[in-house]
Amino acid sequence: RGETWPVARRGWSLHCLGREDEALAALDEALSGPEPWWYAFSMRGWLRWQRGDLVEAEADFDRAIAGVPGDAAQADPWAWTGRGVVRAYRGRHDQARADLREAIARGDLPMAPQVADDLAELIRVHLGRDRAAVTEGLRSLSILSRQVRWPGLHEHVGAFLAHRPSPRLLLAALALARRANAELRAYRGRHQRFAALLVEEISRGLRLLQAAAHRPPSGPPQPLGEPGSGPRTL
């Protein structure tokens, strides 16, 4: 892992900046050695999913979940979330829901399984009509799970709204964000400070979503924030 970690991190940073070809090249390099880091498989899985390479993305998430001997890959929810998303995009909704529930169960911040069910249902119902907006929202989720303040949830909401989501998708996204926020507000435990940070970010995003739900979708995206990190989440 020692030599591949910085290359994989660089690849993920390039992905977050929208430099997808450079990101894929860096992640391919990170995974080309004799001892690939399982975490980089998750990174490349998310990137391949966004590019529409669903078969390859699912294979990467399978490798991440299988893990590397001596590493704790199977405990991390990020790969389970990614595989659930890929399976939903491939129309395997029961498997997708099961993977998303597994991600919830493995997270450091406990949430009700209904959060996973709501996310799976949102993808199933709205992907056909609002594919670009749904994909942008899920891309934001994949980044927020690793970097809370770069660029920040309120920034991701701006990018989501730029895709002109339908009123029904806006309402579904609002309901999902409200449920997740309520779960996090009620959390009391070792990661309470991180939960409070997520509540702050989600509350900013909720205000943008609520404003958009009460007017025609015409507002511009918002500016960027700063990097951060925290415990494992969905």
CSV table of N, CA, C and O in Angstrom, one decimal, residues 22 39 44 59 67 89 93 117 124 141 143 150 155 159 162 177 185:
chain,number,residue,atom,x,y,z
A,22,GLU,N,-7.4,11.9,-16.5
A,22,GLU,CA,-6.2,11.8,-15.7
A,22,GLU,C,-6.5,11.0,-14.4
A,22,GLU,O,-5.6,10.3,-14.0
A,39,TYR,N,-8.7,-0.1,-1.4
A,39,TYR,CA,-9.4,1.2,-1.4
A,39,TYR,C,-9.4,1.8,-2.7
A,39,TYR,O,-10.4,2.5,-3.2
A,44,ARG,N,-11.7,3.6,-8.1
A,44,ARG,CA,-11.9,3.4,-9.6
A,44,ARG,C,-13.3,2.9,-9.9
A,44,ARG,O,-13.9,3.3,-11.0
A,59,ALA,N,-17.2,-4.9,-11.1
A,59,ALA,CA,-16.0,-5.8,-10.8
A,59,ALA,C,-15.0,-5.1,-9.8
A,59,ALA,O,-14.5,-5.8,-8.9
A,67,GLY,N,-11.5,-7.5,-0.6
A,67,GLY,CA,-10.4,-7.0,0.2
A,67,GLY,C,-9.1,-7.7,-0.2
A,67,GLY,O,-8.9,-8.5,-1.1
A,89,TYR,N,-28.3,0.9,-11.2
A,89,TYR,CA,-28.2,1.3,-12.6
A,89,TYR,C,-28.3,0.2,-13.6
A,89,TYR,O,-28.7,0.4,-14.7
A,93,HIS,N,-32.5,-4.2,-8.7
A,93,HIS,CA,-32.9,-3.3,-7.6
A,93,HIS,C,-32.9,-4.1,-6.3
A,93,HIS,O,-32.6,-3.4,-5.2
A,117,ASP,N,-33.3,2.1,1.9
A,117,ASP,CA,-34.5,1.7,1.1
A,117,ASP,C,-34.9,2.9,0.3
A,117,ASP,O,-35.3,2.9,-0.9
A,124,ARG,N,-34.5,3.9,-8.5
A,124,ARG,CA,-35.4,3.1,-9.3
A,124,ARG,C,-36.4,4.0,-10.0
A,124,ARG,O,-36.7,3.8,-11.2
A,141,LEU,N,-22.7,12.2,-3.2
A,141,LEU,CA,-22.7,11.3,-2.0
A,141,LEU,C,-21.4,10.6,-1.9
A,141,LEU,O,-20.8,10.4,-0.8
A,143,ILE,N,-18.4,11.5,-2.9
A,143,ILE,CA,-17.4,12.4,-2.4
A,143,ILE,C,-17.6,12.9,-1.0
A,143,ILE,O,-16.7,12.9,-0.2
A,150,TRP,N,-15.0,19.3,1.1
A,150,TRP,CA,-14.5,19.6,-0.2
A,150,TRP,C,-15.3,19.0,-1.3
A,150,TRP,O,-15.2,17.8,-1.4
A,155,GLU,N,-22.3,22.9,-2.1
A,155,GLU,CA,-21.8,23.0,-3.5
A,155,GLU,C,-22.3,21.9,-4.4
A,155,GLU,O,-22.7,22.1,-5.5
A,159,ALA,N,-24.6,21.9,-8.0
A,159,ALA,CA,-24.4,21.1,-9.2
A,159,ALA,C,-25.6,20.2,-9.6
A,159,ALA,O,-25.9,20.1,-10.8
A,162,ALA,N,-28.3,22.3,-11.2
A,162,ALA,CA,-27.9,22.7,-12.5
A,162,ALA,C,-28.4,21.8,-13.6
A,162,ALA,O,-28.5,22.1,-14.8
A,177,ALA,N,-32.9,13.6,2.4
A,177,ALA,CA,-32.0,14.5,3.1
A,177,ALA,C,-32.6,14.8,4.5
A,177,ALA,O,-31.8,14.8,5.5
A,185,ARG,N,-29.0,14.0,13.7
A,185,ARG,CA,-29.2,14.9,14.9
A,185,ARG,C,-29.4,14.1,16.2
A,185,ARG,O,-29.1,14.5,17.3
